[in-house]
Structure formats: C-alpha cells, structure tokens
Amino acid sequence: MDYKHHFEKAKHATRTMVGLSKDIINLVLADLAEALILNTVEIIAENAKDLARMPAEDPKYDRLKLTDQRIADIANDIRNVVALASPLGEILSDKTLENKLQIQKVRVALGVVGVIYEARPNVTADVFSLCFKTGNVAVLKGGSDAEFSNLAIVKIIHSVLAKHEISIDVLTLLPAERTSTEALLNARGFVDVLIPRGSQSLINYVRENSKIPVIETGAGIVHTYFDESGDLDKGKAIIFNAKTRRVSVCNSLDCVLINKNRLADLPVLLSPLADGQVEIFADEQSYKILKSTYPEALLNQATEEHFGTEFLSLKMAVKTVDDFDAALNHISDNSSKHSEAIISEDAENITRFLNEVDAAAVYANASTGFTDGAQFGLGAEIGISTQKLHARGPMGLEELMSYKWVVRGDGQVRR
C-alpha cells in the first residue's frame, strides 16, 4: 500500500483546516454527534463482529464493547467539545518593542496528529472531535481487534464531512495491519506528533521506534494510600469505586497501601470488594488479617511482581507500610506517574502527598476514577500523558496546540 500517498494528503489537508471558521467546525461536530446516535444500530452491529473475535474474559473486551449508552456518551462528549471555547488563534502574549515591532505569541494547531491505539473504538470519535476542534488533521491507526468498529465510526465521520463539503483527508484511518504502524512510525515530514494509547508494551514500542516526536499516554499503575488518620467510610467508598467502576481503564486502582496501625480496619475497608469479586494479592501482614474474613477463593499471598503491576481486571494488590514516608517511597518505586491518591484526615500529610508524589494527577480523599478529560471539564480527551514535556495528565484542546510568534513591522531592519 502507498502509505506515503495517505500521509501527503493528510499534510495537504492542514491547509483545509486553517480555512475553516470556528462556527463551521462546531456545526460539523454537532452534526456528527447526531449522526452517531442515528447510526447506533449499525455501529453496534459492526462492533459485534469485533467482539465475536475476542474472548469475553480478555481485559480488553470491556474497552472494545459498545452499547447504546456508550455511543450516547461518545456523542455527549462531542457536544461538550462543541460547547468549549476554541483555543485556535488565542493570543498568549502581545508586546511592542522599542523599535516598534509588534510581537504576538499565538496558539496554532500542532498540524498532523497521529494516534496509535488498541481496542477502544471510542478513541476514534474522541480523537477526531478534539483534533477537528483545534484545527488539527488526524491520522489514526487502530488495533485489528476493533477494525470493524473503527471503520463504521470513520464512515459516519466522513459522511458528515462530505455533507459539509470538507475534505475527508482531515481524518485518515490507516489499515489495521502491522505494516501501517511501521509506516506511521516513520512518517517524518508528514506527521508532526505521535500519540500511542494502549498497553505499556505498545507505548514502549512506539517510543523506541518512532522517527517523529511522541507524547506518551496510558499505562496506569495506580495506588491509594490509607493513612493512619484515614476515614473508614470514605476509604471503603473510594477504594471500591476506584477498583470496580471500570476495571479495564488506566485510572483503575491497582494497589492499596495501608498504614500498619490501621491493619485491624482492613477487613472492613476491603469488604465491598468481596461482593465485587475482586481478587486480592496481599503481603504477609495484610494476608494474616484478611485470612479469616476475605473469601478464600479470592485471597492470595502476593509476590514482588504484584507490586508495580497494572492489572486491568478484577485484581488488586495490598501492601502494608510502616508509616507515611514508607508509602511515598513505595509509590515512588512502583508508580507509572499516572494517578495516585491518599485517604487521610491529616492536613500535613495530605499537603505533603499532593506536593511530593510525582504523578500527572494526585488526589486527596477522592477516587482516581476521575482522571479523565471529560471529568476534568476538557470535553473529551486524546489521552492521559504520563510524561512532563509539552503535556501532562488528561489532554484536551489546549494540549493539542502549539504556538508561533507573529511579528508585525513597518520596514524595521536589524543592525
């Protein structure tokens, strides 16, 4: 396949995007939200073809599955994006020098944004809506697991673009085969930035092999520390929600750290998890406490490999720590710098945790399940960055922007 032809058309489409008004962009996205709802039956039918090829026990199955409600949620996220102010053309600074040169720093699109992702067809619509709103062209490489679902969604997007007489080259879905990934990794000169969304192995592969700049997103090894002063009722609700709300996403809880002086409360703290059929991997101290209360079939003794694991399933590790500093040390050694939480009533410990823990999102007395672009008021997200350069945490509209310097003169020359 002539991938270069695809990439050339995407690069040329950046000029199409520059020529679109903010009103037209919003109108297209509003129409897309309606079109997705109207085509729900067709999307779910294509999604069923993908689901039929994946074992239901696979952790990616839930990510892959589309329902009436999930399609409605995708449409609502797009409407939220429409409602947000566009950052395009925003003047970040404006000054006039002594020589009368006017210098402005202005937000502009990144250009062509490539995204490689696995079995999450909602990403197809999310990425397009955010890229289109910000004047970016999108080149997508979805996983073969979601091939039919992605094709169905892109077909709808292209039909809406055609209705508004906008080039469909502003969105390209590459074929699902692996050769597409290799081509995209090497699309230097055509694609401005590449964003991988998926497993740690995918992210590592893209980072190590890409010839174009990469923004790392995804893998979440998430901890919640129950401090010596932690409120038991808050802790029960937060831990249960963070672990079971949706186990296959990157903000779900992987490890509970508990202060040794609160071990006696551990059975009550984790009791809701038993009803949720959560399998526990407990260190020696916590295992002794849980042995007589937690269901035997769901309780295991942990090994070192369980600490620092992103489970993406109904599994969770439990680790006893001697004190607050030991909790911080464990998080530092095992975190993927995604989301970390403390449950505490000690103001000093809360402040220290929020200041000292190195993660994209840090929480005090709240579930890590909130690490999400829509929940943070970004409309939707293109991913959750776990790095520090350019963007960090949920990436919305502003994170898909760069800037340029606009200089206006009247004949000035430099001496």
PDB file of C-alpha atoms in Angstrom, residues 22-261:
ATOM      1  CA  LYS A  22     -14.875  28.123  14.272  1.00  0.00           C
ATOM      2  CA  ASP A  23     -18.619  28.181  13.552  1.00  0.00           C
ATOM      3  CA  ILE A  24     -18.296  25.610  10.756  1.00  0.00           C
ATOM      4  CA  ILE A  25     -16.109  23.396  12.947  1.00  0.00           C
ATOM      5  CA  ASN A  26     -18.726  23.424  15.703  1.00  0.00           C
ATOM      6  CA  LEU A  27     -21.550  22.758  13.223  1.00  0.00           C
ATOM      7  CA  VAL A  28     -19.755  19.708  11.826  1.00  0.00           C
ATOM      8  CA  LEU A  29     -19.133  18.304  15.304  1.00  0.00           C
ATOM      9  CA  ALA A  30     -22.753  18.904  16.370  1.00  0.00           C
ATOM     10  CA  ASP A  31     -23.942  17.070  13.257  1.00  0.00           C
ATOM     11  CA  LEU A  32     -21.513  14.234  13.971  1.00  0.00           C
ATOM     12  CA  ALA A  33     -22.930  13.744  17.468  1.00  0.00           C
ATOM     13  CA  GLU A  34     -26.405  13.403  15.981  1.00  0.00           C
ATOM     14  CA  ALA A  35     -25.186  11.072  13.229  1.00  0.00           C
ATOM     15  CA  LEU A  36     -23.591   8.711  15.721  1.00  0.00           C
ATOM     16  CA  ILE A  37     -26.865   8.444  17.635  1.00  0.00           C
ATOM     17  CA  LEU A  38     -28.849   7.896  14.423  1.00  0.00           C
ATOM     18  CA  ASN A  39     -26.459   5.124  13.347  1.00  0.00           C
ATOM     19  CA  THR A  40     -26.248   3.367  16.708  1.00  0.00           C
ATOM     20  CA  VAL A  41     -27.706   0.105  15.385  1.00  0.00           C
ATOM     21  CA  GLU A  42     -25.169  -0.068  12.557  1.00  0.00           C
ATOM     22  CA  ILE A  43     -22.240   0.752  14.845  1.00  0.00           C
ATOM     23  CA  ILE A  44     -23.228  -1.904  17.375  1.00  0.00           C
ATOM     24  CA  ALA A  45     -23.656  -4.473  14.596  1.00  0.00           C
ATOM     25  CA  GLU A  46     -20.097  -3.833  13.385  1.00  0.00           C
ATOM     26  CA  ASN A  47     -18.832  -3.813  16.965  1.00  0.00           C
ATOM     27  CA  ALA A  48     -20.404  -7.253  17.468  1.00  0.00           C
ATOM     28  CA  LYS A  49     -18.143  -8.595  14.697  1.00  0.00           C
ATOM     29  CA  ASP A  50     -15.107  -7.419  16.660  1.00  0.00           C
ATOM     30  CA  LEU A  51     -16.436  -8.772  19.964  1.00  0.00           C
ATOM     31  CA  ALA A  52     -17.026 -12.173  18.379  1.00  0.00           C
ATOM     32  CA  ARG A  53     -13.282 -12.457  17.752  1.00  0.00           C
ATOM     33  CA  MET A  54     -12.254 -11.682  21.347  1.00  0.00           C
ATOM     34  CA  PRO A  55     -12.703 -13.894  24.441  1.00  0.00           C
ATOM     35  CA  ALA A  56     -15.059 -12.260  26.923  1.00  0.00           C
ATOM     36  CA  GLU A  57     -12.530 -12.788  29.736  1.00  0.00           C
ATOM     37  CA  ASP A  58      -9.906 -10.706  27.909  1.00  0.00           C
ATOM     38  CA  PRO A  59      -9.317  -7.432  29.846  1.00  0.00           C
ATOM     39  CA  LYS A  60      -9.670  -5.528  26.554  1.00  0.00           C
ATOM     40  CA  TYR A  61     -13.177  -6.903  25.933  1.00  0.00           C
ATOM     41  CA  ASP A  62     -14.854  -4.247  28.068  1.00  0.00           C
ATOM     42  CA  ARG A  63     -12.843  -1.492  26.367  1.00  0.00           C
ATOM     43  CA  LEU A  64     -13.887  -2.812  22.988  1.00  0.00           C
ATOM     44  CA  LYS A  65     -17.587  -3.195  23.730  1.00  0.00           C
ATOM     45  CA  LEU A  66     -20.007  -0.524  22.530  1.00  0.00           C
ATOM     46  CA  THR A  67     -23.567  -0.190  23.810  1.00  0.00           C
ATOM     47  CA  ASP A  68     -26.409   2.260  23.211  1.00  0.00           C
ATOM     48  CA  GLN A  69     -25.328   4.133  26.341  1.00  0.00           C
ATOM     49  CA  ARG A  70     -21.667   4.211  25.414  1.00  0.00           C
ATOM     50  CA  ILE A  71     -22.438   5.595  21.981  1.00  0.00           C
ATOM     51  CA  ALA A  72     -24.689   8.187  23.621  1.00  0.00           C
ATOM     52  CA  ASP A  73     -21.786   9.054  25.937  1.00  0.00           C
ATOM     53  CA  ILE A  74     -19.454   9.466  22.943  1.00  0.00           C
ATOM     54  CA  ALA A  75     -21.980  11.803  21.336  1.00  0.00           C
ATOM     55  CA  ASN A  76     -22.327  13.776  24.572  1.00  0.00           C
ATOM     56  CA  ASP A  77     -18.552  14.135  24.809  1.00  0.00           C
ATOM     57  CA  ILE A  78     -18.543  15.581  21.298  1.00  0.00           C
ATOM     58  CA  ARG A  79     -21.290  18.029  22.276  1.00  0.00           C
ATOM     59  CA  ASN A  80     -19.176  19.010  25.275  1.00  0.00           C
ATOM     60  CA  VAL A  81     -16.274  19.716  22.925  1.00  0.00           C
ATOM     61  CA  VAL A  82     -18.567  21.903  20.804  1.00  0.00           C
ATOM     62  CA  ALA A  83     -19.520  23.904  23.893  1.00  0.00           C
ATOM     63  CA  LEU A  84     -15.908  24.632  24.829  1.00  0.00           C
ATOM     64  CA  ALA A  85     -14.167  27.794  23.718  1.00  0.00           C
ATOM     65  CA  SER A  86     -11.757  27.195  20.858  1.00  0.00           C
ATOM     66  CA  PRO A  87      -8.111  27.934  21.665  1.00  0.00           C
ATOM     67  CA  LEU A  88      -7.325  28.492  17.963  1.00  0.00           C
ATOM     68  CA  GLY A  89      -5.794  31.908  17.411  1.00  0.00           C
ATOM     69  CA  GLU A  90      -5.681  32.761  21.122  1.00  0.00           C
ATOM     70  CA  ILE A  91      -3.095  35.466  21.786  1.00  0.00           C
ATOM     71  CA  LEU A  92      -0.903  34.294  24.638  1.00  0.00           C
ATOM     72  CA  SER A  93       1.201  37.442  24.790  1.00  0.00           C
ATOM     73  CA  ASP A  94       1.330  40.739  22.949  1.00  0.00           C
ATOM     74  CA  LYS A  95       4.044  43.370  23.230  1.00  0.00           C
ATOM     75  CA  THR A  96       5.559  46.202  21.239  1.00  0.00           C
ATOM     76  CA  LEU A  97       9.313  46.664  21.406  1.00  0.00           C
ATOM     77  CA  GLU A  98      11.212  49.964  21.495  1.00  0.00           C
ATOM     78  CA  ASN A  99      11.848  49.577  17.766  1.00  0.00           C
ATOM     79  CA  LYS A 100       8.063  49.460  17.235  1.00  0.00           C
ATOM     80  CA  LEU A 101       7.983  45.762  16.256  1.00  0.00           C
ATOM     81  CA  GLN A 102       4.739  44.200  17.487  1.00  0.00           C
ATOM     82  CA  ILE A 103       5.335  40.625  18.667  1.00  0.00           C
ATOM     83  CA  GLN A 104       2.468  38.261  19.469  1.00  0.00           C
ATOM     84  CA  LYS A 105       2.580  34.670  20.692  1.00  0.00           C
ATOM     85  CA  VAL A 106      -0.426  32.940  19.114  1.00  0.00           C
ATOM     86  CA  ARG A 107      -1.889  29.457  19.603  1.00  0.00           C
ATOM     87  CA  VAL A 108      -1.859  27.299  16.457  1.00  0.00           C
ATOM     88  CA  ALA A 109      -2.606  23.670  15.694  1.00  0.00           C
ATOM     89  CA  LEU A 110       0.118  21.056  16.005  1.00  0.00           C
ATOM     90  CA  GLY A 111      -0.611  20.083  12.383  1.00  0.00           C
ATOM     91  CA  VAL A 112      -0.950  16.366  11.660  1.00  0.00           C
ATOM     92  CA  VAL A 113      -1.561  14.299  14.786  1.00  0.00           C
ATOM     93  CA  GLY A 114      -1.019  10.543  14.573  1.00  0.00           C
ATOM     94  CA  VAL A 115      -2.596   8.238  17.131  1.00  0.00           C
ATOM     95  CA  ILE A 116      -1.879   4.519  17.538  1.00  0.00           C
ATOM     96  CA  TYR A 117      -4.384   2.782  19.790  1.00  0.00           C
ATOM     97  CA  GLU A 118      -5.709  -0.636  20.696  1.00  0.00           C
ATOM     98  CA  ALA A 119      -9.217  -1.995  21.249  1.00  0.00           C
ATOM     99  CA  ARG A 120     -11.019   1.254  22.117  1.00  0.00           C
ATOM    100  CA  PRO A 121     -13.285   2.412  19.278  1.00  0.00           C
ATOM    101  CA  ASN A 122     -14.478   5.409  21.302  1.00  0.00           C
ATOM    102  CA  VAL A 123     -10.983   6.819  20.785  1.00  0.00           C
ATOM    103  CA  THR A 124     -11.752   7.163  17.069  1.00  0.00           C
ATOM    104  CA  ALA A 125     -14.523   9.679  17.693  1.00  0.00           C
ATOM    105  CA  ASP A 126     -12.819  11.364  20.651  1.00  0.00           C
ATOM    106  CA  VAL A 127      -9.584  11.990  18.759  1.00  0.00           C
ATOM    107  CA  PHE A 128     -11.347  13.302  15.673  1.00  0.00           C
ATOM    108  CA  SER A 129     -13.536  15.712  17.657  1.00  0.00           C
ATOM    109  CA  LEU A 130     -10.598  17.138  19.602  1.00  0.00           C
ATOM    110  CA  CYS A 131      -8.327  17.372  16.567  1.00  0.00           C
ATOM    111  CA  PHE A 132     -11.030  18.940  14.389  1.00  0.00           C
ATOM    112  CA  LYS A 133     -11.937  21.483  17.073  1.00  0.00           C
ATOM    113  CA  THR A 134      -8.287  22.544  17.322  1.00  0.00           C
ATOM    114  CA  GLY A 135      -7.621  22.703  13.591  1.00  0.00           C
ATOM    115  CA  ASN A 136      -5.532  19.543  13.505  1.00  0.00           C
ATOM    116  CA  VAL A 137      -5.587  16.755  10.928  1.00  0.00           C
ATOM    117  CA  ALA A 138      -5.819  13.247  12.413  1.00  0.00           C
ATOM    118  CA  VAL A 139      -4.130  10.082  11.171  1.00  0.00           C
ATOM    119  CA  LEU A 140      -5.364   7.071  13.134  1.00  0.00           C
ATOM    120  CA  LYS A 141      -4.021   3.545  13.400  1.00  0.00           C
ATOM    121  CA  GLY A 142      -6.485   1.457  15.390  1.00  0.00           C
ATOM    122  CA  GLY A 143      -5.916  -2.091  16.524  1.00  0.00           C
ATOM    123  CA  SER A 144      -7.122  -5.051  14.488  1.00  0.00           C
ATOM    124  CA  ASP A 145      -9.305  -6.017  17.469  1.00  0.00           C
ATOM    125  CA  ALA A 146     -11.549  -3.009  16.754  1.00  0.00           C
ATOM    126  CA  GLU A 147     -11.259  -2.963  12.968  1.00  0.00           C
ATOM    127  CA  PHE A 148     -14.980  -3.161  12.110  1.00  0.00           C
ATOM    128  CA  SER A 149     -15.988  -0.722  14.850  1.00  0.00           C
ATOM    129  CA  ASN A 150     -13.412   1.866  13.785  1.00  0.00           C
ATOM    130  CA  LEU A 151     -14.381   1.573  10.117  1.00  0.00           C
ATOM    131  CA  ALA A 152     -18.045   2.109  10.998  1.00  0.00           C
ATOM    132  CA  ILE A 153     -17.319   5.248  13.023  1.00  0.00           C
ATOM    133  CA  VAL A 154     -14.951   6.697  10.421  1.00  0.00           C
ATOM    134  CA  LYS A 155     -17.533   6.069   7.690  1.00  0.00           C
ATOM    135  CA  ILE A 156     -20.002   8.211   9.638  1.00  0.00           C
ATOM    136  CA  ILE A 157     -17.416  10.957  10.216  1.00  0.00           C
ATOM    137  CA  HIS A 158     -16.531  11.027   6.522  1.00  0.00           C
ATOM    138  CA  SER A 159     -20.192  11.246   5.558  1.00  0.00           C
ATOM    139  CA  VAL A 160     -20.667  14.271   7.814  1.00  0.00           C
ATOM    140  CA  LEU A 161     -17.543  15.922   6.409  1.00  0.00           C
ATOM    141  CA  ALA A 162     -18.753  15.298   2.855  1.00  0.00           C
ATOM    142  CA  LYS A 163     -22.147  16.762   3.714  1.00  0.00           C
ATOM    143  CA  HIS A 164     -20.369  19.996   4.640  1.00  0.00           C
ATOM    144  CA  GLU A 165     -18.092  19.803   1.571  1.00  0.00           C
ATOM    145  CA  ILE A 166     -14.960  19.387   3.681  1.00  0.00           C
ATOM    146  CA  SER A 167     -12.143  17.128   2.513  1.00  0.00           C
ATOM    147  CA  ILE A 168     -12.298  13.723   4.172  1.00  0.00           C
ATOM    148  CA  ASP A 169      -8.487  13.815   4.261  1.00  0.00           C
ATOM    149  CA  VAL A 170      -8.719  15.704   7.559  1.00  0.00           C
ATOM    150  CA  LEU A 171      -9.264  12.219   9.040  1.00  0.00           C
ATOM    151  CA  THR A 172      -7.385   9.154   7.837  1.00  0.00           C
ATOM    152  CA  LEU A 173      -7.862   5.680   9.293  1.00  0.00           C
ATOM    153  CA  LEU A 174      -4.950   3.503   8.272  1.00  0.00           C
ATOM    154  CA  PRO A 175      -5.483  -0.213   7.628  1.00  0.00           C
ATOM    155  CA  ALA A 176      -5.414  -2.415  10.726  1.00  0.00           C
ATOM    156  CA  GLU A 177      -2.361  -4.448   9.722  1.00  0.00           C
ATOM    157  CA  ARG A 178       1.013  -4.018  11.403  1.00  0.00           C
ATOM    158  CA  THR A 179       2.662  -2.510   8.295  1.00  0.00           C
ATOM    159  CA  SER A 180       0.541   0.597   8.883  1.00  0.00           C
ATOM    160  CA  THR A 181       2.115   1.040  12.289  1.00  0.00           C
ATOM    161  CA  GLU A 182       5.611   0.824  10.836  1.00  0.00           C
ATOM    162  CA  ALA A 183       4.728   3.349   8.144  1.00  0.00           C
ATOM    163  CA  LEU A 184       3.284   5.782  10.682  1.00  0.00           C
ATOM    164  CA  LEU A 185       6.321   5.482  12.949  1.00  0.00           C
ATOM    165  CA  ASN A 186       8.450   6.565  10.002  1.00  0.00           C
ATOM    166  CA  ALA A 187       6.205   9.323   8.622  1.00  0.00           C
ATOM    167  CA  ARG A 188       8.724  12.033   9.363  1.00  0.00           C
ATOM    168  CA  GLY A 189       7.990  15.203   7.445  1.00  0.00           C
ATOM    169  CA  PHE A 190       4.298  14.371   7.234  1.00  0.00           C
ATOM    170  CA  VAL A 191       3.125  13.686  10.804  1.00  0.00           C
ATOM    171  CA  ASP A 192       4.025  16.259  13.463  1.00  0.00           C
ATOM    172  CA  VAL A 193       3.430  14.273  16.633  1.00  0.00           C
ATOM    173  CA  LEU A 194       2.523  10.687  17.502  1.00  0.00           C
ATOM    174  CA  ILE A 195       0.427   9.635  20.484  1.00  0.00           C
ATOM    175  CA  PRO A 196       0.229   5.946  21.482  1.00  0.00           C
ATOM    176  CA  ARG A 197      -2.764   4.831  23.562  1.00  0.00           C
ATOM    177  CA  GLY A 198      -2.761   1.329  24.979  1.00  0.00           C
ATOM    178  CA  SER A 199      -0.633  -1.146  26.882  1.00  0.00           C
ATOM    179  CA  GLN A 200       2.803  -0.389  28.278  1.00  0.00           C
ATOM    180  CA  SER A 201       4.309  -2.661  25.624  1.00  0.00           C
ATOM    181  CA  LEU A 202       2.668  -0.627  22.843  1.00  0.00           C
ATOM    182  CA  ILE A 203       3.830   2.647  24.369  1.00  0.00           C
ATOM    183  CA  ASN A 204       7.378   1.327  24.782  1.00  0.00           C
ATOM    184  CA  TYR A 205       7.443   0.056  21.207  1.00  0.00           C
ATOM    185  CA  VAL A 206       6.293   3.393  19.790  1.00  0.00           C
ATOM    186  CA  ARG A 207       8.735   5.381  21.923  1.00  0.00           C
ATOM    187  CA  GLU A 208      11.661   3.180  20.948  1.00  0.00           C
ATOM    188  CA  ASN A 209      10.910   3.018  17.217  1.00  0.00           C
ATOM    189  CA  SER A 210       9.273   6.288  16.235  1.00  0.00           C
ATOM    190  CA  LYS A 211      11.135   8.722  14.000  1.00  0.00           C
ATOM    191  CA  ILE A 212       8.731  11.507  14.957  1.00  0.00           C
ATOM    192  CA  PRO A 213       8.073  13.148  18.361  1.00  0.00           C
ATOM    193  CA  VAL A 214       5.992  11.039  20.780  1.00  0.00           C
ATOM    194  CA  ILE A 215       3.692  12.021  23.624  1.00  0.00           C
ATOM    195  CA  GLU A 216       3.422   9.024  25.948  1.00  0.00           C
ATOM    196  CA  THR A 217      -0.009   8.246  27.352  1.00  0.00           C
ATOM    197  CA  GLY A 218      -1.774   5.383  29.001  1.00  0.00           C
ATOM    198  CA  ALA A 219      -0.279   2.876  31.369  1.00  0.00           C
ATOM    199  CA  GLY A 220      -1.501   3.466  34.886  1.00  0.00           C
ATOM    200  CA  ILE A 221      -0.069   1.658  37.902  1.00  0.00           C
ATOM    201  CA  VAL A 222      -2.332   3.339  40.427  1.00  0.00           C
ATOM    202  CA  HIS A 223      -2.026   3.387  44.230  1.00  0.00           C
ATOM    203  CA  THR A 224      -4.279   4.576  47.028  1.00  0.00           C
ATOM    204  CA  TYR A 225      -2.672   5.042  50.438  1.00  0.00           C
ATOM    205  CA  PHE A 226      -4.903   4.635  53.514  1.00  0.00           C
ATOM    206  CA  ASP A 227      -3.192   6.824  56.080  1.00  0.00           C
ATOM    207  CA  GLU A 228      -3.174   6.318  59.849  1.00  0.00           C
ATOM    208  CA  SER A 229      -5.821   9.049  60.121  1.00  0.00           C
ATOM    209  CA  GLY A 230      -7.915   7.811  57.195  1.00  0.00           C
ATOM    210  CA  ASP A 231     -11.711   7.874  57.497  1.00  0.00           C
ATOM    211  CA  LEU A 232     -13.009   4.311  57.184  1.00  0.00           C
ATOM    212  CA  ASP A 233     -16.283   5.166  55.453  1.00  0.00           C
ATOM    213  CA  LYS A 234     -14.554   7.413  52.919  1.00  0.00           C
ATOM    214  CA  GLY A 235     -11.920   4.759  52.364  1.00  0.00           C
ATOM    215  CA  LYS A 236     -14.434   1.968  51.703  1.00  0.00           C
ATOM    216  CA  ALA A 237     -16.295   4.010  49.100  1.00  0.00           C
ATOM    217  CA  ILE A 238     -13.211   5.430  47.392  1.00  0.00           C
ATOM    218  CA  ILE A 239     -11.320   2.146  47.123  1.00  0.00           C
ATOM    219  CA  PHE A 240     -14.363   0.247  45.876  1.00  0.00           C
ATOM    220  CA  ASN A 241     -15.100   2.872  43.238  1.00  0.00           C
ATOM    221  CA  ALA A 242     -11.503   3.235  42.095  1.00  0.00           C
ATOM    222  CA  LYS A 243     -11.132  -0.523  41.679  1.00  0.00           C
ATOM    223  CA  THR A 244     -14.506  -1.644  40.323  1.00  0.00           C
ATOM    224  CA  ARG A 245     -16.091   1.282  38.436  1.00  0.00           C
ATOM    225  CA  ARG A 246     -14.422   0.161  35.215  1.00  0.00           C
ATOM    226  CA  VAL A 247     -11.522  -2.218  35.680  1.00  0.00           C
ATOM    227  CA  SER A 248     -10.125  -2.085  32.144  1.00  0.00           C
ATOM    228  CA  VAL A 249      -9.188   1.606  32.131  1.00  0.00           C
ATOM    229  CA  CYS A 250      -5.877   3.152  33.104  1.00  0.00           C
ATOM    230  CA  ASN A 251      -7.174   5.105  36.114  1.00  0.00           C
ATOM    231  CA  SER A 252      -8.428   1.998  37.925  1.00  0.00           C
ATOM    232  CA  LEU A 253      -6.804   1.110  41.252  1.00  0.00           C
ATOM    233  CA  ASP A 254      -4.031  -1.486  41.289  1.00  0.00           C
ATOM    234  CA  CYS A 255      -2.604  -1.344  44.811  1.00  0.00           C
ATOM    235  CA  VAL A 256      -3.878  -0.303  48.245  1.00  0.00           C
ATOM    236  CA  LEU A 257      -1.195   0.781  50.697  1.00  0.00           C
ATOM    237  CA  ILE A 258      -2.292   0.646  54.320  1.00  0.00           C
ATOM    238  CA  ASN A 259      -0.597   2.097  57.367  1.00  0.00           C
ATOM    239  CA  LYS A 260       0.358  -0.733  59.749  1.00  0.00           C
ATOM    240  CA  ASN A 261      -1.511   0.991  62.590  1.00  0.00           C
TER     241      ASN A 261
END
